Structures are given as structure tokens and as C-alpha cells.
PDB file of C-alpha atoms and ligand atoms in Angstrom:
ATOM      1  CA  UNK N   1       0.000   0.000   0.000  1.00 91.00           C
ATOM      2  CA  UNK N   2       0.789   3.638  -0.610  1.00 95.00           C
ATOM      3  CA  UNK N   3       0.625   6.387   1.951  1.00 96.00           C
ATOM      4  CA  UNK N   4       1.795  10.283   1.572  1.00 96.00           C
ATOM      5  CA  UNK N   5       2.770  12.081   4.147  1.00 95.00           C
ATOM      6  CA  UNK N   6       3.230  16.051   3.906  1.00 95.00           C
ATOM      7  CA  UNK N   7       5.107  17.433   6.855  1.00 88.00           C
ATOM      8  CA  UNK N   8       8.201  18.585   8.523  1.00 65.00           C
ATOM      9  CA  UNK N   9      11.646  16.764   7.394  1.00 55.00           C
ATOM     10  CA  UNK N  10      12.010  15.649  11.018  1.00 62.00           C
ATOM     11  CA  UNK N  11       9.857  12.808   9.967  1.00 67.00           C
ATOM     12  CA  UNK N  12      12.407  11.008   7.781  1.00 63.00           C
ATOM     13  CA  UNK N  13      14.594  10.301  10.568  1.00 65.00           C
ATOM     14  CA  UNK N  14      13.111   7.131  12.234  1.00 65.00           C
ATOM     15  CA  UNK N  15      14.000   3.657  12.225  1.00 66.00           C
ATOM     16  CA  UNK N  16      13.366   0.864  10.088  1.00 71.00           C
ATOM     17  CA  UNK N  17      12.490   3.169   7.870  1.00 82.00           C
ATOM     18  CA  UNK N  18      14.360   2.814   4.313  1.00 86.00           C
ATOM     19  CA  UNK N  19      15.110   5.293   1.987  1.00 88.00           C
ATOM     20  CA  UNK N  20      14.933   4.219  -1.627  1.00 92.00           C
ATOM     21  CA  UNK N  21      14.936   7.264  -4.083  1.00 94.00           C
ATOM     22  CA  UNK N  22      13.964  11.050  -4.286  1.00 94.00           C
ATOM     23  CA  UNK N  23      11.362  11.371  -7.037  1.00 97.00           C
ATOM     24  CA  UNK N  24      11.286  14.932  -8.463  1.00 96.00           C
ATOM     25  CA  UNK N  25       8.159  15.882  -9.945  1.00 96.00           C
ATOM     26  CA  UNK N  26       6.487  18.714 -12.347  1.00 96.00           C
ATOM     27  CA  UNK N  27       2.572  18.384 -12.321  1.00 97.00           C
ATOM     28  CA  UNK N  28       0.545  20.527 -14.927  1.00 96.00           C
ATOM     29  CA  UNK N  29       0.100  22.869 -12.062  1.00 96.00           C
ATOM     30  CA  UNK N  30       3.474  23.372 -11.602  1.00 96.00           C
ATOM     31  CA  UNK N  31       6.309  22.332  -9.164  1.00 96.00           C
ATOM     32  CA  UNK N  32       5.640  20.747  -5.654  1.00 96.00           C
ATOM     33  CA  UNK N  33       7.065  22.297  -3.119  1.00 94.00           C
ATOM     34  CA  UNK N  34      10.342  19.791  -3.199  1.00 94.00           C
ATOM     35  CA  UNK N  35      10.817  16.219  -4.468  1.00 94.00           C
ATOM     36  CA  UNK N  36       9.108  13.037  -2.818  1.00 95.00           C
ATOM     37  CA  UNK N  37      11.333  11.290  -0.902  1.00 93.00           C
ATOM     38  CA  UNK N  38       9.956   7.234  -1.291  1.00 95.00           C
ATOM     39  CA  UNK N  39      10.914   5.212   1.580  1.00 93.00           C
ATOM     40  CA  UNK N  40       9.602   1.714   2.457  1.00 92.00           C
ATOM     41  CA  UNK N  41       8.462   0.799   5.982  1.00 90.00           C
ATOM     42  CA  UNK N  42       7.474  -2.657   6.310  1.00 88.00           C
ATOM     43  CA  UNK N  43       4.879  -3.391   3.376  1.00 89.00           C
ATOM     44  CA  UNK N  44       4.309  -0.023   2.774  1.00 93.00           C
ATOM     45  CA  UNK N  45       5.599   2.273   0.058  1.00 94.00           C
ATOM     46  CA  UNK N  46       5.953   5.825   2.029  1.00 94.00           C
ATOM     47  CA  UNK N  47       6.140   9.135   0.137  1.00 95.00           C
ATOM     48  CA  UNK N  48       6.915  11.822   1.749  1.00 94.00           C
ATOM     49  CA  UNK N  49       6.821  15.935   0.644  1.00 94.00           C
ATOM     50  CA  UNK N  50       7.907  18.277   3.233  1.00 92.00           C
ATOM     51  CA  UNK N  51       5.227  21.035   2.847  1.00 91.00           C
ATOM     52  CA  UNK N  52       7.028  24.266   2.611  1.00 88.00           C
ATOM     53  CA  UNK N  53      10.171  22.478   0.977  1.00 87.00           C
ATOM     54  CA  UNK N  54      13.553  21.213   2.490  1.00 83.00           C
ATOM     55  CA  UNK N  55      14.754  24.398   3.127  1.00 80.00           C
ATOM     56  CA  UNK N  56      11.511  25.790   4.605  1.00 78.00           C
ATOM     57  CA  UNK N  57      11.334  27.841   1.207  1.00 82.00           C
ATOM     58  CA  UNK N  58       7.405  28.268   0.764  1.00 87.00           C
ATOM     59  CA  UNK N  59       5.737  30.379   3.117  1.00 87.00           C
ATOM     60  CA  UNK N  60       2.177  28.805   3.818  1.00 88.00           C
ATOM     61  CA  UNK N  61       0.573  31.476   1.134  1.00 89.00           C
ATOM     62  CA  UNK N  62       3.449  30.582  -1.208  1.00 91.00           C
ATOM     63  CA  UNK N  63       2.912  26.879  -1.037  1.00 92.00           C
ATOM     64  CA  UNK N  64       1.847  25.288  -4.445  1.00 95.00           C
ATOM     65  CA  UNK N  65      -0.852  23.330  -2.666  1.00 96.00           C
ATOM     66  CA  UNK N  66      -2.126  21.972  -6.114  1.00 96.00           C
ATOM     67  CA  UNK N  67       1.593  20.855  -7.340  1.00 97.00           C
ATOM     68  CA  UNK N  68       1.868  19.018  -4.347  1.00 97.00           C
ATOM     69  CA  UNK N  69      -1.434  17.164  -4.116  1.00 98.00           C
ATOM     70  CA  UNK N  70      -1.810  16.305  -7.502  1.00 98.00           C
ATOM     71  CA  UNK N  71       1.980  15.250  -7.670  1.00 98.00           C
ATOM     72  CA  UNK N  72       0.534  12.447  -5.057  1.00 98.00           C
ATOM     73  CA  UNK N  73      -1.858  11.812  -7.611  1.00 97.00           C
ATOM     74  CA  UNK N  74       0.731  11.532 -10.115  1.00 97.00           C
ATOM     75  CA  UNK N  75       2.358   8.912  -7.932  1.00 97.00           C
ATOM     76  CA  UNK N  76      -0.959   6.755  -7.162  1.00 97.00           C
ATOM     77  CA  UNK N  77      -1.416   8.014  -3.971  1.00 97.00           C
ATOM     78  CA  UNK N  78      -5.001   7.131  -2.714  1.00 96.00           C
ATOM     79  CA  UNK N  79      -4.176   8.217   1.096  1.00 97.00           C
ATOM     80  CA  UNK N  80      -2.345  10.845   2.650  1.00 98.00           C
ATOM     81  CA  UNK N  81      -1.769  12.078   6.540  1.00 97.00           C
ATOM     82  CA  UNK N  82      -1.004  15.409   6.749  1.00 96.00           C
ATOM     83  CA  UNK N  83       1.165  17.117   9.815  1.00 93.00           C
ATOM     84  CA  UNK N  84       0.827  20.559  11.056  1.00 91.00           C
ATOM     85  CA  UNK N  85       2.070  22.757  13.283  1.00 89.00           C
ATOM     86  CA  UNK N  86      -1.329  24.889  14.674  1.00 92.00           C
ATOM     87  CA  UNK N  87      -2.367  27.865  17.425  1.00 93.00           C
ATOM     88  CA  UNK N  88      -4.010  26.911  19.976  1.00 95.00           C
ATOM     89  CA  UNK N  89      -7.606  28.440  20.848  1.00 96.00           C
ATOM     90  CA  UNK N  90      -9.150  26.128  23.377  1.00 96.00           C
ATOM     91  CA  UNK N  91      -5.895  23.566  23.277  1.00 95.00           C
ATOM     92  CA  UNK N  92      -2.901  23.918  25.073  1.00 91.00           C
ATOM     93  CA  UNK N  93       0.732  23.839  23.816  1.00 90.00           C
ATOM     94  CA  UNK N  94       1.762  20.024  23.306  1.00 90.00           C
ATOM     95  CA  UNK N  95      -1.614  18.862  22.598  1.00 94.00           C
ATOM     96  CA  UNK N  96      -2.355  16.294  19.565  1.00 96.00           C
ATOM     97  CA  UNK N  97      -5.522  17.373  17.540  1.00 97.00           C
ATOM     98  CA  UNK N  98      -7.003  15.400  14.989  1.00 98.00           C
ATOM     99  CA  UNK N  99      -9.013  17.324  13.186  1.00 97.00           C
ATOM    100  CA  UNK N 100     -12.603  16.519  12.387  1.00 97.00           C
ATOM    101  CA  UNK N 101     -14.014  19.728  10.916  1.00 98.00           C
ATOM    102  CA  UNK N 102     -12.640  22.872   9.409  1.00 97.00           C
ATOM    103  CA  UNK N 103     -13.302  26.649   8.637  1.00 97.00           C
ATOM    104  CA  UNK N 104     -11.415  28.168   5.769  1.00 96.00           C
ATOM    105  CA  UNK N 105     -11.286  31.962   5.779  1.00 96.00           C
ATOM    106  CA  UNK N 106      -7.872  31.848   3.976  1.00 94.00           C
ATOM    107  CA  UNK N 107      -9.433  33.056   0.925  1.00 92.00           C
ATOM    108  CA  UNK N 108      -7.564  30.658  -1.093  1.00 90.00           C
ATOM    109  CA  UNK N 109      -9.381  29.246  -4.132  1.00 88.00           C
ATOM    110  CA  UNK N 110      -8.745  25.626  -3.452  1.00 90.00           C
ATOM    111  CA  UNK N 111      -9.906  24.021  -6.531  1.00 92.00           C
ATOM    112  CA  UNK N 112      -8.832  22.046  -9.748  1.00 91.00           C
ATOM    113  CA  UNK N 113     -11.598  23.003 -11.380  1.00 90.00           C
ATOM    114  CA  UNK N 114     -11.611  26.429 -12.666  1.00 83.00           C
ATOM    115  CA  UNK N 115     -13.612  25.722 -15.618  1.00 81.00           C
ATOM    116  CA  UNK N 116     -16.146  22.792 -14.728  1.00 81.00           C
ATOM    117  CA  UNK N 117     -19.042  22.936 -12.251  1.00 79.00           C
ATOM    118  CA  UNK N 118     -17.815  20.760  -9.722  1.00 83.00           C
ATOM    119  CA  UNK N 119     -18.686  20.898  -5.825  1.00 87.00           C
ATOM    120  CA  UNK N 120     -17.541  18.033  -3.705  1.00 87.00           C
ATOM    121  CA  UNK N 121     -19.532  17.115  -0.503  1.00 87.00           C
ATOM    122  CA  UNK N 122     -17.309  17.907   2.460  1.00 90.00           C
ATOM    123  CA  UNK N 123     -19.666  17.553   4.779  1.00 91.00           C
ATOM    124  CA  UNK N 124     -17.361  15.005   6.287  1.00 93.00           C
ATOM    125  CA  UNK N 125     -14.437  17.229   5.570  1.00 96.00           C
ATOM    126  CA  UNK N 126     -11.343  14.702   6.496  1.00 97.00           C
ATOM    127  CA  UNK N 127     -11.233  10.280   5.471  1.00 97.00           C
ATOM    128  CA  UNK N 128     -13.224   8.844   8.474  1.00 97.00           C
ATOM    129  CA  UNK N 129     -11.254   5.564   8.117  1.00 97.00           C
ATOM    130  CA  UNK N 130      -7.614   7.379   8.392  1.00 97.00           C
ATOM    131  CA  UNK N 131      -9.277   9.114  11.331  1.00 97.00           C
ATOM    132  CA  UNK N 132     -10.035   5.782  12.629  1.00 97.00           C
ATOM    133  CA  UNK N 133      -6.742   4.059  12.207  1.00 97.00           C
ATOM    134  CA  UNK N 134      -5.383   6.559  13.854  1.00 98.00           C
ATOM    135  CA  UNK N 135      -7.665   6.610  16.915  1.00 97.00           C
ATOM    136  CA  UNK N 136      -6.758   3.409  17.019  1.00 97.00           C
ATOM    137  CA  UNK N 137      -3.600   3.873  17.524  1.00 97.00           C
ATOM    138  CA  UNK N 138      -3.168   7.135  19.992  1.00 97.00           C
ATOM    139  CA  UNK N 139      -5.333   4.324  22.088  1.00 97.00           C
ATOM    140  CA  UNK N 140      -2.893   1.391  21.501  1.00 96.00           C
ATOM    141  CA  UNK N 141      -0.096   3.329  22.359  1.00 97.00           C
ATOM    142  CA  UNK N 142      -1.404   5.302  24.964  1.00 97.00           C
ATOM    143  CA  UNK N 143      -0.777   8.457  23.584  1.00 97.00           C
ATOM    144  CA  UNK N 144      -3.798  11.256  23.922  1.00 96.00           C
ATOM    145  CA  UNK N 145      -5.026  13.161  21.141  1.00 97.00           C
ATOM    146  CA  UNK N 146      -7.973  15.111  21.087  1.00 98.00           C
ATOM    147  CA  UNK N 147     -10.945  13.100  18.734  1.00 97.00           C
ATOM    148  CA  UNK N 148     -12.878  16.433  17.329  1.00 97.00           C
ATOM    149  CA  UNK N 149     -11.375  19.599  16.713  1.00 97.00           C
ATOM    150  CA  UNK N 150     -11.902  22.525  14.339  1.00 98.00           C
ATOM    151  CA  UNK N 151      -9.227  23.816  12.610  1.00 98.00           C
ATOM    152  CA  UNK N 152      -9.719  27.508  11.156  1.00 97.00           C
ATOM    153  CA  UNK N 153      -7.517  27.997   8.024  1.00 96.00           C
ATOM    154  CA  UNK N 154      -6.134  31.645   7.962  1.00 95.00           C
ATOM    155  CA  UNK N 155      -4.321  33.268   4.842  1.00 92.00           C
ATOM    156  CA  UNK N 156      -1.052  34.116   6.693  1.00 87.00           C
ATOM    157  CA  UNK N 157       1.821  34.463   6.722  1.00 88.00           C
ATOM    158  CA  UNK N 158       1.185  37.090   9.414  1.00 88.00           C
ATOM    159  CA  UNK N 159       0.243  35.349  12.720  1.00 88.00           C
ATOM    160  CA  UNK N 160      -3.941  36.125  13.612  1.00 91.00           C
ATOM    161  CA  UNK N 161      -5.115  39.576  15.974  1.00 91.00           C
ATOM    162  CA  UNK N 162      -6.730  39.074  19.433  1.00 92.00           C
ATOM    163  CA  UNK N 163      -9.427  40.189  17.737  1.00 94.00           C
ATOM    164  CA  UNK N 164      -9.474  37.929  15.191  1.00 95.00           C
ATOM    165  CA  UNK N 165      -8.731  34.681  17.801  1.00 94.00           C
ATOM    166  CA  UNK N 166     -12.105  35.589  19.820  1.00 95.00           C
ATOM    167  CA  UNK N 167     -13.666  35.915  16.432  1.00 96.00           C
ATOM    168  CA  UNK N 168     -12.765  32.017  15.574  1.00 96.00           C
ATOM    169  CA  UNK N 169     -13.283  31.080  19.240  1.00 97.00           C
ATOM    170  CA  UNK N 170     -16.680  32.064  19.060  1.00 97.00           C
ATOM    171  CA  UNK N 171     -17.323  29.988  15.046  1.00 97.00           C
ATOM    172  CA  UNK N 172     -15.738  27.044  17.017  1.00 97.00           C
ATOM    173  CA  UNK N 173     -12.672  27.007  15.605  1.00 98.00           C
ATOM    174  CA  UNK N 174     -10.059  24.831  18.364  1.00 98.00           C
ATOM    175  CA  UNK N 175      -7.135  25.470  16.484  1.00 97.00           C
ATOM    176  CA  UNK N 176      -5.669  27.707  14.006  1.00 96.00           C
ATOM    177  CA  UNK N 177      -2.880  27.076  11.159  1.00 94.00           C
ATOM    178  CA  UNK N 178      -2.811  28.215   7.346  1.00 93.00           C
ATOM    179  CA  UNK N 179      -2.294  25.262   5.467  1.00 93.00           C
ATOM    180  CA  UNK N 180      -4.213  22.152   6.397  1.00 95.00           C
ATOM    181  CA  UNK N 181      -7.646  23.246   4.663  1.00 96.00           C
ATOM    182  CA  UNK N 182      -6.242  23.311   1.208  1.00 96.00           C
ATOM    183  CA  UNK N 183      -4.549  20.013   1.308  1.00 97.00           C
ATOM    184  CA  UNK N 184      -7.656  18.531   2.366  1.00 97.00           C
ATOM    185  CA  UNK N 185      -9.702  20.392   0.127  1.00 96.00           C
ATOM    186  CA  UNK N 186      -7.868  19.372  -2.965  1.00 97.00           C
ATOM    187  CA  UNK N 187      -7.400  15.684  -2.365  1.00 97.00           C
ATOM    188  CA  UNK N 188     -10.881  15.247  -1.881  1.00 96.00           C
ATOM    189  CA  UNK N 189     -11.362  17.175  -4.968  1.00 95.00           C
ATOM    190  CA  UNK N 190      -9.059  13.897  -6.735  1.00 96.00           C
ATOM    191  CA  UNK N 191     -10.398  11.652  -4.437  1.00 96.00           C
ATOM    192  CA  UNK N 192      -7.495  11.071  -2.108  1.00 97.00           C
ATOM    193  CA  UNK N 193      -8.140  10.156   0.965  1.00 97.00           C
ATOM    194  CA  UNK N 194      -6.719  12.530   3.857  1.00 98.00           C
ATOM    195  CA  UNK N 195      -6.612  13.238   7.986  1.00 98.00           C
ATOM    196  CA  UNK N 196      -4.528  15.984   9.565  1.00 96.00           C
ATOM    197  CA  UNK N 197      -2.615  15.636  13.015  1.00 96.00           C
ATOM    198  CA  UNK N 198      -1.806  18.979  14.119  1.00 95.00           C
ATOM    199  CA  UNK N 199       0.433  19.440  17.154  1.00 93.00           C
ATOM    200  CA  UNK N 200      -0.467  23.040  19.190  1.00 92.00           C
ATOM    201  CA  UNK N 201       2.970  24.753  19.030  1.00 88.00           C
ATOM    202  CA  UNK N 202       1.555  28.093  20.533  1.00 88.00           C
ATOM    203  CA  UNK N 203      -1.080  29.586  22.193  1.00 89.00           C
ATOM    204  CA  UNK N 204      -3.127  32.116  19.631  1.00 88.00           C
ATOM    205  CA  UNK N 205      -2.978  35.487  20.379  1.00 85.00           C
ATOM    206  CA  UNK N 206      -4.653  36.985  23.098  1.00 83.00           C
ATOM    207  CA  UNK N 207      -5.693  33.419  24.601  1.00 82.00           C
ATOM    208  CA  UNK N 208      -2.885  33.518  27.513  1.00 80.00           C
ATOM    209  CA  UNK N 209      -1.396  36.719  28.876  1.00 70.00           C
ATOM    210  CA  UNK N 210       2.887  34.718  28.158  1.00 71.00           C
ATOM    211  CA  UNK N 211       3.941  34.151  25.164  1.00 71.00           C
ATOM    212  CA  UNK N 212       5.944  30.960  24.492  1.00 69.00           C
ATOM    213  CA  UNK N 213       9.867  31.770  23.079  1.00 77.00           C
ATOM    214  CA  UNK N 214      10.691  30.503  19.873  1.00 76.00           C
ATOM    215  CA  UNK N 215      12.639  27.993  21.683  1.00 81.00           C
ATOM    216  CA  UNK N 216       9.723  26.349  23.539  1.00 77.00           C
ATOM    217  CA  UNK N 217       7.588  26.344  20.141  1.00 75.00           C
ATOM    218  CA  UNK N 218      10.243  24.057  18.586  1.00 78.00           C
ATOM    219  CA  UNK N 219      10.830  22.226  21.596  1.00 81.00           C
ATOM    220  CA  UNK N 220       6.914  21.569  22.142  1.00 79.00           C
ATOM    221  CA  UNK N 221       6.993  20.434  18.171  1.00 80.00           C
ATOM    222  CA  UNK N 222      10.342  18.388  18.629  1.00 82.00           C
ATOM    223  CA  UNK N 223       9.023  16.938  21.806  1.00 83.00           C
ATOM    224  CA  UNK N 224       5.729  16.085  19.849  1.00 88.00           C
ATOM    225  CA  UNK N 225       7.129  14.807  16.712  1.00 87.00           C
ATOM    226  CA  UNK N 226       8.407  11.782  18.735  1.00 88.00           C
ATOM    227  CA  UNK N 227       4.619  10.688  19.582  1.00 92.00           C
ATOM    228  CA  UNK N 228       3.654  11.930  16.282  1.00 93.00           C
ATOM    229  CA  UNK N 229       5.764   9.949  14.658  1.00 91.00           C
ATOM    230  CA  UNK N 230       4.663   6.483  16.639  1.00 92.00           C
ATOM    231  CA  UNK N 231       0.953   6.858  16.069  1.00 95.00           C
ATOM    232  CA  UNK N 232       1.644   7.553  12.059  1.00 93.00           C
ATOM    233  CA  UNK N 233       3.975   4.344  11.616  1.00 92.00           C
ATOM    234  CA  UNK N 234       1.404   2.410  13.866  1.00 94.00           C
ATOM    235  CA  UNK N 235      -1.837   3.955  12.133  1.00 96.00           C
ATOM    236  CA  UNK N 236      -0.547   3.050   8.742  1.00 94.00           C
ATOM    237  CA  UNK N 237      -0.381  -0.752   9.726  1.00 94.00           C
ATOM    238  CA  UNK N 238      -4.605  -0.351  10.731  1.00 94.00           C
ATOM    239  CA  UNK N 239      -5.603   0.964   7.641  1.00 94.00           C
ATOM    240  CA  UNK N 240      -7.910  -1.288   5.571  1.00 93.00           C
ATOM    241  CA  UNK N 241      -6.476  -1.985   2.003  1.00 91.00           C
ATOM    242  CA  UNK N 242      -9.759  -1.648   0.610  1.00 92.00           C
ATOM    243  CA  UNK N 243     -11.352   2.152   0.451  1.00 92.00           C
ATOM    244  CA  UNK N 244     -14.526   2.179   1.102  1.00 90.00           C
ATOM    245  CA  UNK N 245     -14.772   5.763   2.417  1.00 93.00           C
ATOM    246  CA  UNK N 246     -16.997   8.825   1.155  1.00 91.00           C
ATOM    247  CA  UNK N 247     -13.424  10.247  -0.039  1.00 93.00           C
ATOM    248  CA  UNK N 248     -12.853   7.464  -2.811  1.00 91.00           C
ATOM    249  CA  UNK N 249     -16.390   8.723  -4.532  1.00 90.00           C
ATOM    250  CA  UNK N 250     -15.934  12.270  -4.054  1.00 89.00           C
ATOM    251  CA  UNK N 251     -16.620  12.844  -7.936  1.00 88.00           C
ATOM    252  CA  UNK N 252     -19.665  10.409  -8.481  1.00 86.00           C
ATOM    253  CA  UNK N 253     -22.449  12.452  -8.761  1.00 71.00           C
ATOM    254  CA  UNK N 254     -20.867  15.677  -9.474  1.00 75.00           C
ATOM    255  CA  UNK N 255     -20.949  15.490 -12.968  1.00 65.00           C
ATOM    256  CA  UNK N 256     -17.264  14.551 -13.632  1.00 66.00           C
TER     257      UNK N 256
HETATM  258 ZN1  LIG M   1     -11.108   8.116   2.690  1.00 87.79          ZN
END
């Protein structure tokens, strides 16, 4: 089986994992944000795309979020996890959210279809069985992450107001991040399946009166990537080779 993974380089360092080639990729929508590195662990083929590039290149409005979805596409991907990095609004620093809905106010138009009539049913917006599998596993390895959350995509790069926070605590939003939204947006839109595990880096502004040093951020993310890291290579081993998931018919019906 096949699984993406967009995230932080970080995640390429773990054992048992094997490295077998660096796949460089133009789509018709342009460049992804770096090559793919392909790695086997166990029975699975592993691709990995570090979001905003090796050398953290791409700010999150700069990303080619199309170039690096449909490059997954281009590589028969049918299921990708996604890693973030989010603000937290009613989550603490060092939590693990696993994000069930979303709001997108990035103003981003996250589509491949400019010039059909196409609108894919979100109205379960991330794969229900990656979401599972990786339940699953948080319990197995008695690691905690939070079941529902909301994650409220902003445009960036500038971090969110006070204002703004209490505006997104009050639509629900639990966390808040610029890039998760589009990814899942646009592998629904090619039917990919795809579940985001964000790890709360920072409080969002206004929420506590301290603000965390750069150097706790990265050590809360370092810290986190360890656990992170366990439920993904566990989760991959629970999911079902068989789709059978509203994300593998996102078309059907749509007119496409
Ligand atoms: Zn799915």
C-alpha cells in the first residue's frame, strides 16, 4: 500500500524506515514544493513531501498546494496524513488534535476546477477511516489526542489579531494554522483520501497573557514529533487496504 505524508523533514529520521529514491516531480500545475522522498516501511511504500520544501522555502501562502497534491496523484497516492504545526484556541501547547471539521477563511481558491461545475460534498471534511486508524492507535499506544477539533484555516503568513482569535473562538474554531484546509480540500477534490494531526505549538494570540519563546515552540513540536511519529507508523499498519470511504467517490455524482 501507498501512503503520503506532507510534513516537517524531522519525519524522515526514524528507524526501520528505508530510503529508496527522491522522485522529483512537475505536475501541470506546476512544481511541488520539493521532491518526494519514497521510503519503504514494512509493506508499505511511504512518500513523503515536506510542505514548505527542504529548506523551509514556501511560506504557507506561497505553497503550491495543487503541485503538491496532484503530484501524489501523479504517484498513485489514494491516502495521505497530513502534519501541522497549529495555534491553539481552546488547546494547550503540546496537545495532539485530529481534526474533524474545518473553517477556511484563507481566501484561497482551493480548486482544480476552474472551468467545470464541480462541488464536492465535504460535509465530512477529512477520510473517516484514516481518522479511525489513527484513533486506534493514539489508544494502543497510549498516547492522547484530542478526537474532534476545528481547525480555522487563515491566509497568513502574518500570525492572527486578538481580535481575530475571539472571532474564531466564538465559530468554534479549536485550532488555528494556514495550510491544512487546502490540502484537504484538494485531495478530496481527486479523491485522495486525507486526515490531519496537528500538534499546538503556541497559544493564539490573546488566549494567555505569556507568550511561548521561539525555543519552547520548537521544543513543544520536537518533543511532539516523537509521539507523532509512533501513532503515524502504527496507524498506517490499521488501515484497511480496501477504500470504502466517502473520499474514494468524491466525484460520483458531481458530474465529472
Ligand atoms: Zn477516505
Amino acid at each position: 500500500m501507498k501512503i503520503g505524508i506532507i510534513g516537517g523533514s524531522g519525519l524522515y529520521k526514524i528507524e526501520n524506515i528505508e530510503i529508496i529514491e527522491e522522485i522529483n516531480l512537475i505536475t501541470p500545475y506546476g512544481s511541488p514544493s520539493d521532491s518526494y522522498l519514497h521510503a519503504r516501511y514494512k509493506n508499505f511504500e511511504i512518500y513523503f513531501l515536506p510542505r514548505h520544501g527542504r529548506k523551509h522555502s514556501f511560506l504557507p501562502h506561497e505553497v503550491n498546494y495543487k503541485a503538491n497534491i496532484y503530484g501524489f496523484k501523479l504517484l498513485d497516492i489514494e491516502r495521505i496524513i497530513g502534519i501541522s504545526a497549529v495555534g491553539g484556541i481552546t488547546k494547550k501547547p503540546g496537545d495532539l488534535v485530529l481534526t474533524s471539521d474545518f473553517i477556511d477563511l484563507s481566501g484561497r481558491i482551493n480548486t482544480f476546477y476552474n472551468d467545470k461545475v464541480v462541488h464536492i460534498d465535504v460535509s465530512e471534511p477529512f477520510c473517516p477511516i484514516l481518522r479511525e486508524a489513527i484513533l486506534e492507535s493514539s489508544k494502543n499506544l497510549n498516547i492522547e489526542i484530542y478526537e474532534f477539533g476545528v481547525y480555522a484555516q487563515m491566509q497568513g503568513p502574518r500570525l492572527e489579531t486578538p481580535a481575530e482569535i475571539r472571532m474564531l473562538k466564538i465559530l468554534g474554531a479549536d485550532v488555528v494554522g494556514m495550510t491544512l484546509v487546502s490540502e484537504a480540500i484538494l485531495s478530496r477534490e481527486l479523491e485522495i483520501c486525507y486526515a490531519g494531526i496537528n500538534v499546538v505549538t503556541n497559544y493564539a494570540a490573546g488566549i494567555k497573557e505569556k507568550k511561548l519563546t521561539t525555543t519552547e515552540v520548537i521544543e513543544n513540536m520536537n518533543r511532539n514529533l516523537e509521539k507523532v511519529k509512533k501513532i503515524l507508523f502504527n496507524a498506517i499498519e490499521k488501515i484497511p487496504t480496501q477504500r470504502n470511504c466517502p473520499c474514494s467517490v468524491a466525484l460520483k455524482e458531481t458530474g465529472m
